[in-house]
Tab-separated table of C-alpha atoms in Angstrom:
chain	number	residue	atom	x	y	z
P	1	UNK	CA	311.785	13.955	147.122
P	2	UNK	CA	314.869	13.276	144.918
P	3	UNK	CA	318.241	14.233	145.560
P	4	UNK	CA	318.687	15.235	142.122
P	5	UNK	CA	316.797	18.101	140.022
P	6	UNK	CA	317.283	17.916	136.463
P	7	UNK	CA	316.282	20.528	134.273
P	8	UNK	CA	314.813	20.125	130.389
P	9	UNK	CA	312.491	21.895	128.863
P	10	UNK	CA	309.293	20.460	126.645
P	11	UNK	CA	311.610	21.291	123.026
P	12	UNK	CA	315.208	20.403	124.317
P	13	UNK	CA	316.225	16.852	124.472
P	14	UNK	CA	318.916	14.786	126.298
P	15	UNK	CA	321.090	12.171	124.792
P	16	UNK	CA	320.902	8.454	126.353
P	17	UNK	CA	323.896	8.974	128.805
P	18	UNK	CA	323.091	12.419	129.640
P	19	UNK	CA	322.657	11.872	133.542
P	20	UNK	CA	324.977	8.907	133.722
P	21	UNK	CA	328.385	10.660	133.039
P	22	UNK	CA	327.084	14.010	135.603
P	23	UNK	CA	325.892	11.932	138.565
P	24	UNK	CA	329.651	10.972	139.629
P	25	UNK	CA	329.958	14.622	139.982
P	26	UNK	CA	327.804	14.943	142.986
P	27	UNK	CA	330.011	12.604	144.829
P	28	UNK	CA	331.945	15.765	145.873
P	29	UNK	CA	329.916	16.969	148.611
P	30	UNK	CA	330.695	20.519	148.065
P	31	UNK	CA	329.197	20.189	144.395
P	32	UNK	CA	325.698	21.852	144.151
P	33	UNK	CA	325.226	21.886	140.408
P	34	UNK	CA	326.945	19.793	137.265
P	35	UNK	CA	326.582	20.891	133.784
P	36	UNK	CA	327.560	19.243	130.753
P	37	UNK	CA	328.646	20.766	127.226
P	38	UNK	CA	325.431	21.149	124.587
P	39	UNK	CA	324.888	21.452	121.364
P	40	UNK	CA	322.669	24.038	119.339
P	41	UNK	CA	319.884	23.043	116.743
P	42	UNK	CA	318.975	25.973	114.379
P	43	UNK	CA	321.166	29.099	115.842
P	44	UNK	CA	322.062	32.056	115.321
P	45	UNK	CA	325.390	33.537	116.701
P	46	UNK	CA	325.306	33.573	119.867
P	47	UNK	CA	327.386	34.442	123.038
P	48	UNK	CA	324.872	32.582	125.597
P	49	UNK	CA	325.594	29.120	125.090
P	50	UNK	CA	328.469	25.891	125.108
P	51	UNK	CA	328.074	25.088	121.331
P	52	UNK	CA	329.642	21.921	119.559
P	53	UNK	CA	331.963	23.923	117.268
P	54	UNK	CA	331.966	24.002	113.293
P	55	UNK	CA	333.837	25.808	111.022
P	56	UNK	CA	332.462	29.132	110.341
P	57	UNK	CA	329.783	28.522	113.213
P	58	UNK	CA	329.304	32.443	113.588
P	59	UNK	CA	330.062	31.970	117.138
P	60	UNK	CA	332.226	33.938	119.582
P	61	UNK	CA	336.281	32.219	120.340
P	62	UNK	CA	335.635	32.278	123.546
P	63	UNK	CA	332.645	29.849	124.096
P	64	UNK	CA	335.528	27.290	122.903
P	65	UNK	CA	337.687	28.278	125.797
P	66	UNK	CA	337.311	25.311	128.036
P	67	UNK	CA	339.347	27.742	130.706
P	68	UNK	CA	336.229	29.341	131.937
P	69	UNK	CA	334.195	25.719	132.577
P	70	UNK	CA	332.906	25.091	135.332
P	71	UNK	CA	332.079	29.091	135.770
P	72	UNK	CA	333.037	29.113	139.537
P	73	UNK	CA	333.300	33.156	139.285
P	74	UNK	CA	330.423	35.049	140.637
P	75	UNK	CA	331.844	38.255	138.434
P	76	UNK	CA	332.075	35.785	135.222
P	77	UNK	CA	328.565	34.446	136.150
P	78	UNK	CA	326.960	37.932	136.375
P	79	UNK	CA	328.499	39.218	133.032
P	80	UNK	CA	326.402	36.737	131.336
P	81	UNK	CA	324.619	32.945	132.082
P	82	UNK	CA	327.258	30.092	130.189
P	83	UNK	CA	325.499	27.423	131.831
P	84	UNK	CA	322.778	25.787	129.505
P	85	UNK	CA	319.390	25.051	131.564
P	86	UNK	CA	319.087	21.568	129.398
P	87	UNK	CA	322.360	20.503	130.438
P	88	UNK	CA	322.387	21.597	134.383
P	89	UNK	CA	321.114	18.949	137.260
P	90	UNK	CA	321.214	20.534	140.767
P	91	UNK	CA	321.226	19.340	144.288
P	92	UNK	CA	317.893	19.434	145.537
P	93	UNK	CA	319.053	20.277	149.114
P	94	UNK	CA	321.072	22.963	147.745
P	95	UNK	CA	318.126	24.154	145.441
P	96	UNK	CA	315.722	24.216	148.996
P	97	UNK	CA	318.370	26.278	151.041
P	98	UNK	CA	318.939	29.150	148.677
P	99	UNK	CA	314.959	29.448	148.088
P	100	UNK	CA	314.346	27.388	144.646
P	101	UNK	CA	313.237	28.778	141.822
P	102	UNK	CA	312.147	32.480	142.100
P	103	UNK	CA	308.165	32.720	141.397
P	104	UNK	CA	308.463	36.384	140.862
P	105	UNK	CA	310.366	35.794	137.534
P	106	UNK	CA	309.324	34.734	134.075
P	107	UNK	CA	312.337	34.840	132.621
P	108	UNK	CA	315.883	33.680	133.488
P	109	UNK	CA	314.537	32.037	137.263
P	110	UNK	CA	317.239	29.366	136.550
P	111	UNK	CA	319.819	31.819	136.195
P	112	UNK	CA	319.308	33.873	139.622
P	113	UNK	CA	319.097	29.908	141.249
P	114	UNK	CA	322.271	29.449	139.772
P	115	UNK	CA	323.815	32.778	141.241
P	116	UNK	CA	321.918	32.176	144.100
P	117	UNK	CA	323.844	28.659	144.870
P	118	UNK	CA	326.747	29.911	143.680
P	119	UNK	CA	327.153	33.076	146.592
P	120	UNK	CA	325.832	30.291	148.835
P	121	UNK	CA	329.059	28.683	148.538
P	122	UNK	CA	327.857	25.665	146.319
P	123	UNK	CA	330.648	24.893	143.920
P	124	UNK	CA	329.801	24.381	140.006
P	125	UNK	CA	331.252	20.815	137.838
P	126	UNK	CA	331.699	20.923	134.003
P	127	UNK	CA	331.699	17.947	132.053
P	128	UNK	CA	333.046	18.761	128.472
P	129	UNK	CA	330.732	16.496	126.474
P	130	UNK	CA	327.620	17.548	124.730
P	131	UNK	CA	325.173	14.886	126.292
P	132	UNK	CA	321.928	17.424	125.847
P	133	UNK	CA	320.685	19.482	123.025
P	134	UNK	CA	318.693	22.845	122.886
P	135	UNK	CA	316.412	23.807	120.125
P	136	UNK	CA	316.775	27.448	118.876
P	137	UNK	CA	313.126	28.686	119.086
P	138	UNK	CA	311.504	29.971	115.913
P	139	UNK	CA	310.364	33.426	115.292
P	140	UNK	CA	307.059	33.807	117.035
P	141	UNK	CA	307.524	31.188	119.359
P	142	UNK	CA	308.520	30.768	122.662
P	143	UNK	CA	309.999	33.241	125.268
P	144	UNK	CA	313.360	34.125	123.413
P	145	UNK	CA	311.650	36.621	120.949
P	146	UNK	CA	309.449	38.608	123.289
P	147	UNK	CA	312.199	41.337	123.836
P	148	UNK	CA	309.717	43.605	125.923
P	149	UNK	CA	309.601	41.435	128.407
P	150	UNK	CA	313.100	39.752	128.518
P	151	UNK	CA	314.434	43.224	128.965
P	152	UNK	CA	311.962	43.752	131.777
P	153	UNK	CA	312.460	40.492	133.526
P	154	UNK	CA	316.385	40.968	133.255
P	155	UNK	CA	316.525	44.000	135.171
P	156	UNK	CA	314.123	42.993	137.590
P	157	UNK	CA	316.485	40.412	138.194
P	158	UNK	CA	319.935	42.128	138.094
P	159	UNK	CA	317.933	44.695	140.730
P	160	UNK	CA	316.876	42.187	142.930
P	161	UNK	CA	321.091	41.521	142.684
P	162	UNK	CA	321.706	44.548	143.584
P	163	UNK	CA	319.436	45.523	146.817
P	164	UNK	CA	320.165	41.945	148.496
P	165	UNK	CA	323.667	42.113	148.380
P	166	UNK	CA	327.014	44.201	149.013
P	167	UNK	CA	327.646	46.650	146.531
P	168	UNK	CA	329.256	44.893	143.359
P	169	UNK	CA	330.269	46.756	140.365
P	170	UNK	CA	329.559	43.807	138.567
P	171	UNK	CA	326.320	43.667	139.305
P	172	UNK	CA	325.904	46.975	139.017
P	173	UNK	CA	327.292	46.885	135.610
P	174	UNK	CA	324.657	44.266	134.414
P	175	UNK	CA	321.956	46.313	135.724
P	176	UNK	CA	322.932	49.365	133.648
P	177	UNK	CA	323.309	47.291	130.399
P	178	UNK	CA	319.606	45.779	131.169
P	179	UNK	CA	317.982	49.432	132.292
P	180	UNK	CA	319.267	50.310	128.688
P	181	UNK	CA	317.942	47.409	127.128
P	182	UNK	CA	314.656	48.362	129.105
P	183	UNK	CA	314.700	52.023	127.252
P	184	UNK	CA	315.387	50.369	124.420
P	185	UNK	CA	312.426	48.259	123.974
P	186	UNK	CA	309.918	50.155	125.406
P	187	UNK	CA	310.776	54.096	124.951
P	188	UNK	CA	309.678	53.754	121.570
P	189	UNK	CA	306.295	52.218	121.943
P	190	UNK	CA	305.515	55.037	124.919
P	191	UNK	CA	306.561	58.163	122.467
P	192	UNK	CA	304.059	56.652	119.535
P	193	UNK	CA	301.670	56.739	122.674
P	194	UNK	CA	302.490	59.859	123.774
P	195	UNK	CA	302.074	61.513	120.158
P	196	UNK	CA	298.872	59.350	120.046
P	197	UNK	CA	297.629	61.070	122.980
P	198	UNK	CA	298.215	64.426	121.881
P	199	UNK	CA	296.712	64.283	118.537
P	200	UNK	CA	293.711	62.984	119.978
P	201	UNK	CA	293.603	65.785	123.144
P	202	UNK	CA	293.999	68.594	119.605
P	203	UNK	CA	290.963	66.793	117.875
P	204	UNK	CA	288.983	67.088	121.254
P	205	UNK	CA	289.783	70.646	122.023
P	206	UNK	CA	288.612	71.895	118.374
P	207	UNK	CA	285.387	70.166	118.689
């Protein structure tokens, strides 16, 4: 029933003023989601987030470029998700006319809403100021380290992309890189099944 859906996750925590310095974004009518900068606890380099920047941080030049904030460019947007799900608050009418989250994903829903809203015409507000934090997960815990199925759920969702919509090399791009990432992760595991499989089929023909 709120105007307003903010997004944190059960390990991630906002600072005090978190909401109060995004709200005045929605006062532009045409403004569907507001993000804010946020800072990393416990990461490794990475390309996928905002980061408050340190010296030797390990991470990429560009996620200091405050040129590409807010990411208003679908192409930009499908190369890789820059907006941290901690930090984003969404329009709930905005969030009910493009569908809301999808069900059919268990990984990265947030990022097809956000594409979703985005070729919908919703424009995107950045607020350079690290008001929420994320926690890096641990080895062993949480979805980050199940690559299996990140791979899977990625190109399920870079698919879905790609049969809903006019043909974008972008998109078409992203859905090589995850089919890849698929064969990657799972090739492996299916030839040590397939050699399985055919040692046991030579132990039950010489019996």
């Amino acid at each position: 029933r709120a105007p307003l859906i903010a997004q944190l996750d059960a390990d991630d925590w906002w600072r005090s003023d978190h909401l109060e310095y995004l709200l005045p974004a929605f006062e532009d009518p045409a403004i569907g989601l507001a993000y804010a900068n946020m800072e990393l606890v416990g990461f490794p380099p990475s390309t996928r987030w905002i980061a408050v920047r340190t010296p030797d941080d390990g991470l990429p030049a560009w996620i200091s470029d405050r040129a590409i904030h807010p990411v208003n460019d679908l192409r930009l947007l499908y190369r890789a998700n820059p907006i941290p799900a901690a930090a984003a608050v969404m329009r709930t009418e905005a969030v009910r006319a493009v569908g809301g989250y999808p069900e059919w994903l268990s990984v990265g829903e947030e990022y097809l809403l956000y594409i979703r809203l985005r070729r919908a015409g919703w424009r995107f507000a950045y607020v350079d100021r690290p008001s929420a934090t994320y926690r890096w997960p641990e080895p062993g815990r949480g979805a980050t380290f199940d690559a299996r199925r990140n791979a899977r759920q990625e190109a399920k969702l870079f698919a879905a992309l790609a049969l809903s919509s006019s043909p974008d090399a972008a998109i078409f791009a992203r859905l090589g890189r995850e089919l890849v990432d698929v064969m990657k992760t799972h090739v492996p595991a299916t030839v040590a099944v397939g050699r399985r499989a055919r040692t046991l089929a030579r132990r039950l023909r010489t019996r």
